[in-house]
Coordinates of C-alpha atoms in Angstrom, one line a residue:
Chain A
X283 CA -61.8 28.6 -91.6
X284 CA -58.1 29.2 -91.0
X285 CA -56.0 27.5 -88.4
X286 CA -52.9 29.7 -87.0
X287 CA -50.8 26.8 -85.2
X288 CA -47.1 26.2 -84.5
X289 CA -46.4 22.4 -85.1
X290 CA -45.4 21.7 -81.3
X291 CA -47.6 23.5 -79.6
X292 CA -50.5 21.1 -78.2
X293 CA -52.5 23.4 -77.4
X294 CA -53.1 24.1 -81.1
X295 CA -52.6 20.4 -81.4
X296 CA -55.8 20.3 -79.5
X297 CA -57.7 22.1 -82.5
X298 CA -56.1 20.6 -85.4
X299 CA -57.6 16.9 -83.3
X300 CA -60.8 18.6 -82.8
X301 CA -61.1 19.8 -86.8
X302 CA -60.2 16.7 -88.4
X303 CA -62.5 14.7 -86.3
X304 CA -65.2 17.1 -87.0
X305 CA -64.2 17.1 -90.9
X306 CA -64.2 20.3 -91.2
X307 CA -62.1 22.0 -94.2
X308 CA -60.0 24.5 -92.9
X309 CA -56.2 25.7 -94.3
X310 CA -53.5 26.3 -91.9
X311 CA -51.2 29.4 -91.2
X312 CA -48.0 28.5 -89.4
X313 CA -46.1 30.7 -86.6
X314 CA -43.5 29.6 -85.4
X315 CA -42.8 30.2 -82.1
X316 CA -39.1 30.9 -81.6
X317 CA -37.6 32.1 -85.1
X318 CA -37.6 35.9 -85.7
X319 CA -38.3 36.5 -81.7
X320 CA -41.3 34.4 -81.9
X321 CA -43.5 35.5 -84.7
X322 CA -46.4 35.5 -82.2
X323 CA -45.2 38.8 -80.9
X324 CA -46.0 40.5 -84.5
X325 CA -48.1 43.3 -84.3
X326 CA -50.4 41.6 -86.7
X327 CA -50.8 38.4 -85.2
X328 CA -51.3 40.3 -81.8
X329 CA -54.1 42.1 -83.7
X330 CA -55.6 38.4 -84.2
X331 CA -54.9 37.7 -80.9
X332 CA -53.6 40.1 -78.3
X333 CA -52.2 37.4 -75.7
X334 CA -50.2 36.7 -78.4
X335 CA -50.3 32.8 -78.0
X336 CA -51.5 30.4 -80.4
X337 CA -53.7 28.9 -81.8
X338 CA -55.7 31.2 -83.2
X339 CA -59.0 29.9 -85.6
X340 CA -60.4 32.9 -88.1
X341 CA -63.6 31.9 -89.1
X342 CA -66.1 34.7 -90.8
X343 CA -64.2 37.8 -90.4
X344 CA -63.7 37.1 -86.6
X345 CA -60.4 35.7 -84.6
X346 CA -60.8 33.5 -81.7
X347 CA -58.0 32.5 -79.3
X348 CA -57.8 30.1 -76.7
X349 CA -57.6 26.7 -77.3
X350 CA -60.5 24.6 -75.1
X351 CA -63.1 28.4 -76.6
X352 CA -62.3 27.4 -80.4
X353 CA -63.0 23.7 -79.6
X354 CA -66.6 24.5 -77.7
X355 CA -67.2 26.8 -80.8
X356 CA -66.8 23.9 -83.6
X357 CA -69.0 21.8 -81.0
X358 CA -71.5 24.7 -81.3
X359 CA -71.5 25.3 -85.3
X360 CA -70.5 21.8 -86.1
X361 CA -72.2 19.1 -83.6
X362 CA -71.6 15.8 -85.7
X363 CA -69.5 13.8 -84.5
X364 CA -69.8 15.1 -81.0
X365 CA -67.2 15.9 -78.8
X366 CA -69.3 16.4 -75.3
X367 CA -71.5 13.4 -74.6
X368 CA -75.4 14.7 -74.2
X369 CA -75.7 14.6 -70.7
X370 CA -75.4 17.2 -68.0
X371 CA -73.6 14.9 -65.7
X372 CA -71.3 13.8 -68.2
X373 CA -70.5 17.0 -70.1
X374 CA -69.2 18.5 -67.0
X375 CA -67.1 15.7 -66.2
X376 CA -65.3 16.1 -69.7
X377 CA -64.8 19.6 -69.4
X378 CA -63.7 18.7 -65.7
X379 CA -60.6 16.3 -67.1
X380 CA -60.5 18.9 -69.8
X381 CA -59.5 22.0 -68.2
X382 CA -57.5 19.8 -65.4
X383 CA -55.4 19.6 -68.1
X384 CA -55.5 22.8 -69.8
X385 CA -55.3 24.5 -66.7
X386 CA -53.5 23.3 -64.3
X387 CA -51.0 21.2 -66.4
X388 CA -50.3 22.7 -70.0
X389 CA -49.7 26.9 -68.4
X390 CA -47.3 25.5 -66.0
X391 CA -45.2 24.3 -69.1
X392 CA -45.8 26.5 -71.7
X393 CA -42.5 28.0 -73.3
X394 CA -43.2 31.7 -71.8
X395 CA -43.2 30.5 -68.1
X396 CA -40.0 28.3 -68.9
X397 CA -38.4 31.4 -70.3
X398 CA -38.9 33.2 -67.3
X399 CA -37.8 30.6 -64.8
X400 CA -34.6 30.2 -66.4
X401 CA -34.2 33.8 -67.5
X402 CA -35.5 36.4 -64.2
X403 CA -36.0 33.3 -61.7
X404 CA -32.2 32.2 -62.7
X405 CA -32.9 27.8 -63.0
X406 CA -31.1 25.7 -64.3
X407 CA -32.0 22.9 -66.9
X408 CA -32.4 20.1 -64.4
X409 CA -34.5 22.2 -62.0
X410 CA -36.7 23.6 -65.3
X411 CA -37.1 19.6 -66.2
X412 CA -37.8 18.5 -63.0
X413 CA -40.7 21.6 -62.2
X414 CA -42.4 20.5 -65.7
X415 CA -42.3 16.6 -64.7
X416 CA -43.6 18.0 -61.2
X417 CA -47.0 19.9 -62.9
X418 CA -47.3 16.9 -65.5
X419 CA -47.3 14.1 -62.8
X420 CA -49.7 16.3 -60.2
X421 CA -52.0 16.4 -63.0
X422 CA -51.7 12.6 -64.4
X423 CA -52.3 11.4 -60.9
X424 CA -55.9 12.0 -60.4
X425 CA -56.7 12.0 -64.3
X426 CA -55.2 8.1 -64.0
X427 CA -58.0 7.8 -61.1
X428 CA -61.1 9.6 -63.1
X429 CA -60.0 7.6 -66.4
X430 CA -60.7 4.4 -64.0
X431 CA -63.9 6.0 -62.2
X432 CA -65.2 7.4 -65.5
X433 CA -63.8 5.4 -68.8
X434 CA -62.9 1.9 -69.5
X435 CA -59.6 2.8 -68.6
X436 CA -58.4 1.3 -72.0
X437 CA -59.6 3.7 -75.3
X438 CA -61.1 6.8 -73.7
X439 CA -61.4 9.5 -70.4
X440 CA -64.5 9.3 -71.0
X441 CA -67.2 6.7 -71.8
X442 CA -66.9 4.8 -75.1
X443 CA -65.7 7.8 -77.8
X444 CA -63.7 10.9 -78.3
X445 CA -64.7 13.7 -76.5
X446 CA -62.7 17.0 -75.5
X447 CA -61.1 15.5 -72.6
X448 CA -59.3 12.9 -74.8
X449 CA -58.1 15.9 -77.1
X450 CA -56.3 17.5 -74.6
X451 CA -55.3 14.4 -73.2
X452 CA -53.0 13.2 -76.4
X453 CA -51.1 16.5 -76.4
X454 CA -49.8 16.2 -72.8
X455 CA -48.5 12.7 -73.0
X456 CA -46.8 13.6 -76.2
X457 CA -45.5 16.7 -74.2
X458 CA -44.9 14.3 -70.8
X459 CA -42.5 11.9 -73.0
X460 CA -40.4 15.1 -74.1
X461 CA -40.2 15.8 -70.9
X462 CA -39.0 11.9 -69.7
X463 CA -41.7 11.8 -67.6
X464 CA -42.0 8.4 -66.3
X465 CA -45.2 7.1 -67.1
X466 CA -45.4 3.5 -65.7
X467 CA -47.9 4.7 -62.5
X468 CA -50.4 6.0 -65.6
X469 CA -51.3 2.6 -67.3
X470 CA -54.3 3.7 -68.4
X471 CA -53.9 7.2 -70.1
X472 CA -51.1 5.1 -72.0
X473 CA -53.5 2.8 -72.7
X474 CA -56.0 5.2 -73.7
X475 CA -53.3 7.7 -75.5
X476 CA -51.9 4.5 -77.1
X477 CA -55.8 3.6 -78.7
X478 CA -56.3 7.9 -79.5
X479 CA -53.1 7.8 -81.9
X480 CA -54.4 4.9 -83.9
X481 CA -57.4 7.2 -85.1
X482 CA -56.7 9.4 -88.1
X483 CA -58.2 12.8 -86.4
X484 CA -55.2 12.3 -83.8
X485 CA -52.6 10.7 -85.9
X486 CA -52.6 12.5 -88.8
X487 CA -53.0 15.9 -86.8
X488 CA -49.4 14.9 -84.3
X489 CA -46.6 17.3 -84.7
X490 CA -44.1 15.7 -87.4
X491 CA -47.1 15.2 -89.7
X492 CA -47.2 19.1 -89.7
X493 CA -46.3 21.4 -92.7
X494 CA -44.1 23.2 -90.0
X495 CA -42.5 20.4 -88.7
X496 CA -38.7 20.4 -87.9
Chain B
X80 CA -76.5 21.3 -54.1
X81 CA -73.4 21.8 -51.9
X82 CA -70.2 24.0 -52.9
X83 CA -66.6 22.8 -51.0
X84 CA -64.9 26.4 -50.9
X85 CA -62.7 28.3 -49.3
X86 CA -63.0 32.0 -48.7
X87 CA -59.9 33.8 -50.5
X88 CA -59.9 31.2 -53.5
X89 CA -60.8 32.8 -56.8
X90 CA -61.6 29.5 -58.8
X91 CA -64.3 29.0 -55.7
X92 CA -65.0 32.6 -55.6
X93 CA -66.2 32.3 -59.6
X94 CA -68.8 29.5 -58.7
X95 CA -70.4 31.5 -55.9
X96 CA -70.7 34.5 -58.3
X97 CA -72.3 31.9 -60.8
X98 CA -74.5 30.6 -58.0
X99 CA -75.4 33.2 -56.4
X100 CA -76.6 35.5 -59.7
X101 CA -78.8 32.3 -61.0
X102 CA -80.2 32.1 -57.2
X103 CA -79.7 28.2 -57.1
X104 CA -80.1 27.6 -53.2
X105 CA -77.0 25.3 -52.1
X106 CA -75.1 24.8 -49.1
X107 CA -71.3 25.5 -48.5
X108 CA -69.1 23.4 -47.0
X109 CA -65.6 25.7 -45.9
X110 CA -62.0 23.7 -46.5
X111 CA -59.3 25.0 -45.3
X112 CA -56.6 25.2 -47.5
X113 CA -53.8 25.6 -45.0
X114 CA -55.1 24.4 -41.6
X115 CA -54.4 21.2 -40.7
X116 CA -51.5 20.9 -43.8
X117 CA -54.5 21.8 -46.3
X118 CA -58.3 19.8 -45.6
X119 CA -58.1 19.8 -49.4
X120 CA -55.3 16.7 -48.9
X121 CA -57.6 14.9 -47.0
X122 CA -58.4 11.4 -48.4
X123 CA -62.4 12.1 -47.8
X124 CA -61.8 15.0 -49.6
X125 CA -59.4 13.3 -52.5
X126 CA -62.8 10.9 -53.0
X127 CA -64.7 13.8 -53.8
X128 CA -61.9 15.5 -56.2
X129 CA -58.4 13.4 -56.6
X130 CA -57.2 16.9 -57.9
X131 CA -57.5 18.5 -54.1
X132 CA -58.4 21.7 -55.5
X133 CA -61.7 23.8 -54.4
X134 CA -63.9 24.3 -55.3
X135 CA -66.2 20.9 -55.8
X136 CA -69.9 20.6 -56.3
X137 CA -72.1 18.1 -55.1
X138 CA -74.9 17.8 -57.4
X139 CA -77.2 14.3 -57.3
X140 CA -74.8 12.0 -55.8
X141 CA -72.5 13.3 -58.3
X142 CA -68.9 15.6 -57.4
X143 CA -67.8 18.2 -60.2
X144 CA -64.6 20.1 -60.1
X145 CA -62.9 22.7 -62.2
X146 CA -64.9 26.0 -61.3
X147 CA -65.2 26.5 -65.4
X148 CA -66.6 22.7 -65.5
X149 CA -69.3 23.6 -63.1
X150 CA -70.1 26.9 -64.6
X151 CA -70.6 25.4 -67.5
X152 CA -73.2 22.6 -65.7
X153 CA -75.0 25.5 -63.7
X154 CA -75.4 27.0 -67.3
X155 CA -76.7 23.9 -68.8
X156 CA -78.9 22.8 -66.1
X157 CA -80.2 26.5 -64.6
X158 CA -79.8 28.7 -67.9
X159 CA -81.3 31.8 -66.4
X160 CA -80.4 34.7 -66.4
X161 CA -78.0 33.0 -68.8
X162 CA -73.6 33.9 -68.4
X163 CA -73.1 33.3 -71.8
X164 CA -74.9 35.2 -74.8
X165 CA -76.8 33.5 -77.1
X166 CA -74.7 33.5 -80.2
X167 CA -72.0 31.3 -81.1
X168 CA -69.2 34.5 -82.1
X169 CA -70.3 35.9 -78.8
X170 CA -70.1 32.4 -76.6
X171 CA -66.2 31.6 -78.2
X172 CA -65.3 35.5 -76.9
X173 CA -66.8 35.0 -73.9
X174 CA -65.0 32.1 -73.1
X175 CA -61.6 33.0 -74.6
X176 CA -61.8 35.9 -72.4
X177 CA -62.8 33.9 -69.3
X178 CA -60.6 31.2 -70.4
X179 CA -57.5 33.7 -70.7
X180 CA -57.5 34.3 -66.8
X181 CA -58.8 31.0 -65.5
X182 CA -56.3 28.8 -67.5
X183 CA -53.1 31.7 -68.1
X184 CA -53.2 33.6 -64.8
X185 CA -54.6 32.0 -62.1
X186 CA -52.9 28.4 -62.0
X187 CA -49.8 30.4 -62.3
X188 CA -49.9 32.2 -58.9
X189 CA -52.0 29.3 -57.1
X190 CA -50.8 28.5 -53.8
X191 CA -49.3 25.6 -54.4
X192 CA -47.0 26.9 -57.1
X193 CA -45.8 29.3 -54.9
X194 CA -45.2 26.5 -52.5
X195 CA -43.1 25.5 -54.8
X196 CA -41.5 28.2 -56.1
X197 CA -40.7 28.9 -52.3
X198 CA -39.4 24.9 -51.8
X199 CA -37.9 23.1 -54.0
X200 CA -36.9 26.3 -56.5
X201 CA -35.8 28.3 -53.2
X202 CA -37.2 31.7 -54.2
X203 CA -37.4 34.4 -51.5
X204 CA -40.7 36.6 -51.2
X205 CA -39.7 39.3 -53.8
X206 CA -39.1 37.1 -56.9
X207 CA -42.5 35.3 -55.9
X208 CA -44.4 38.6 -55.8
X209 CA -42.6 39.6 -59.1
X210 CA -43.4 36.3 -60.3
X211 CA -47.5 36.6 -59.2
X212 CA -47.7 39.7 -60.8
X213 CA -45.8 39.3 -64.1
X214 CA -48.3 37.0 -65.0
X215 CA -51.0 39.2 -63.8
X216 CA -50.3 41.8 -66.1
X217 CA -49.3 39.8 -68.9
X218 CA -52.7 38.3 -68.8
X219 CA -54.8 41.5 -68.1
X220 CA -52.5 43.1 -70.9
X221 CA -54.8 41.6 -73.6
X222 CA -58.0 41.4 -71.6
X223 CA -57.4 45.2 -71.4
X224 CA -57.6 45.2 -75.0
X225 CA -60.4 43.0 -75.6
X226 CA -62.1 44.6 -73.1
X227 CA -62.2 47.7 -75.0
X228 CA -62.9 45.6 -78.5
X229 CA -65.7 43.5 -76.9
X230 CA -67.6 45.5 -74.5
X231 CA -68.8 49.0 -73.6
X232 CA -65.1 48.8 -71.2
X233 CA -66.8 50.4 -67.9
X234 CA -69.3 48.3 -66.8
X235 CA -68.7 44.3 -68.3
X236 CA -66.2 42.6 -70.3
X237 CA -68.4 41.2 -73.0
X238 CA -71.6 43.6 -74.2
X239 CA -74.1 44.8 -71.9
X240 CA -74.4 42.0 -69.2
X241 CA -72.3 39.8 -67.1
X242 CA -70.9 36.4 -68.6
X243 CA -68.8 33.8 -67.3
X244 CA -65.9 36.5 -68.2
X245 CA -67.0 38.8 -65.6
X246 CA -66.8 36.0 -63.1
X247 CA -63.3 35.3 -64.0
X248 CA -62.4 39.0 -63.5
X249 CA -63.9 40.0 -59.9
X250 CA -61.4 37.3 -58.1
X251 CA -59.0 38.1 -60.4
X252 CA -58.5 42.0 -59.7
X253 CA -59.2 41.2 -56.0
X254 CA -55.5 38.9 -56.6
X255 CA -54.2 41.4 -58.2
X256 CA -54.6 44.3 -55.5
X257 CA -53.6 41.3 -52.6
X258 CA -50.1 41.2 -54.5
X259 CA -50.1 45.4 -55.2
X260 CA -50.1 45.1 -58.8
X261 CA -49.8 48.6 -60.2
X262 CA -53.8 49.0 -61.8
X263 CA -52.7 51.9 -63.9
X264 CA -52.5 50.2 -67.4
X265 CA -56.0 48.9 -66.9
X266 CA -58.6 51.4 -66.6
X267 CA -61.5 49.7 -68.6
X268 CA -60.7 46.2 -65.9
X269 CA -60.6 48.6 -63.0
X270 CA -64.2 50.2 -63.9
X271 CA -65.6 47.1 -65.0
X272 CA -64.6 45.5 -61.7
X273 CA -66.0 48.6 -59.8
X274 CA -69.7 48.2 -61.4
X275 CA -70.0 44.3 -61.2
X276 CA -68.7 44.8 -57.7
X277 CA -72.0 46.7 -57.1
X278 CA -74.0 43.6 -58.1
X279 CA -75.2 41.5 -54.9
X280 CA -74.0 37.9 -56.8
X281 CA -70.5 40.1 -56.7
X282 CA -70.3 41.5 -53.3
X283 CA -72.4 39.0 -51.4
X284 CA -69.9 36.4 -52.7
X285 CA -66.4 38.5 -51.8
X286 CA -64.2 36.6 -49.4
X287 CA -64.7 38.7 -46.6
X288 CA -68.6 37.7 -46.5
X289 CA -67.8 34.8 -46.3
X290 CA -68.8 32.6 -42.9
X291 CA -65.0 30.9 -42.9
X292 CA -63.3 34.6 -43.7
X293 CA -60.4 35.2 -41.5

């Protein structure tokens, strides 16, 4: 398997977390985002990938995009240790917390919609900064209430181990402190966050232990 | 089970689609998303999902949100006539492609981005339109592309039946032609759209049929 990730970008972030804590050998291709125009715009990594986004994971002759459809995959072809728990009920509360963040937080971010608020919508830094702590904080506030409802509130979204939710999770706080996102009325996704970065799958996988790191 | 929609939502559009071709028998519960400063804000409503997005399901005393989280449950629990084909290539497409929309399109132009885009960032109607549908296209851009890649390109977006991908595109298109986004540059989305539109889970599930349509 190859891995096409840009050190910063968490939602590549998201795979390298869910590789590691599968074990599963894999080398790494960086793109970086921003030098030469933002080498995702090549016409051969848009041939990998036409949204040209990353990450991208090549695995048998075949290129898959989007972050939370690489991670179900390696659930798929590589179950142990799992990243879903077992049950109906519960698997669709993970993808729930999931795709609250990798929908309706992380897109409303992402360097391509910041570009084009400052560039055709004509913002300012302080507006840009203050629309992404907006999107962060209207998604932390009712993850903060399923982490209580559905976790310990302490080590994980979910139950009692790492499952998807919890990959996305680390990303976006990492993203939310950039951002000087004040996150004193989230006590328990720092707790939780704070437990996720002591395990090697997250730690070793964060953006300045990256190859491409600047 | 019960579905919490609202007629011109896409994300609840999807999981009447999913519903409706697995014939699971539910109830539907309308919330408005404007009446009333939006039923979604209400705290009985907040209890069911602290998000105060539609749609929710209610499925044994339990509430889902996230239209791809319950997708994913209806698929689980009710797997036929499956949305996802059986192989594990063919799932991560699937869900890239479905994924692409519901995570890099559609949270974009929701309505309370443009609430905000209208407030606090004081944009008039014609940067907001430009806004909704420069991240139309750049999303159907590449689905336009794998469309042609993936599937036969007139009739679904992934082989020879319809997948959670198709459910993503019906509401999608039906956005697109609400903010008269020039269909030109996508022929193989436009015929695609045209057959699965002839399906009954398609059209019985449009928001016009719907009992709270305005």
């Amino acid at each position: 398997m190859k891995l096409f990730s840009y050190f910063r970008s968490s939602a590549a972030w998201r795979v390298r977390i869910a590789l590691a804590y599968k074990g599963i050998p894999h080398g790494t291709v960086p793109v970086h985002l921003v030098r030469d125009g933002g080498q995702q715009h090549s016409e051969s990594y848009r041939e990998l990938n036409p949204q040209g986004l990353v990450p991208v994971l090549e695995d048998d002759g075949q290129a898959f995009a989007q972050s939370l459809a690489i991670i179900e995959y390696l659930e798929e072809t590589h179950p142990e240790p799992p990243l879903l728990p077992p049950d109906f009920a519960g698997r669709a509360r993970v993808r729930q917390m999931a795709l609250g963040i990798a929908c309706d937080i992380h897109p409303l971010q992402n360097l391509r919609v910041l570009d084009y608020l400052r560039g055709p919508l004509a913002q300012g830094d302080g507006p840009v900064a203050d629309w992404v702590r907006h999107w962060i904080a209207e998604g932390f506030r009712p993850l903060e209430e399923l982490a209580r409802r559905h976790g310990d509130g302490r080590t994980h979204l979910y139950g009692g181990s790492v499952t998807m939710a919890d990959v996305c999770l680390a990303p976006q706080m990492y993203n939310a402190r950039r951002w000087h996102l004040d996150l004193k009325p989230y006590s328990a996704l720092v707790a939780i966050d704070a437990h996720l970065m002591t395990l090697p799958a997250f730690s070793t996988t964060r953006p300045e232990a990256q190859a491409d790191a600047e």
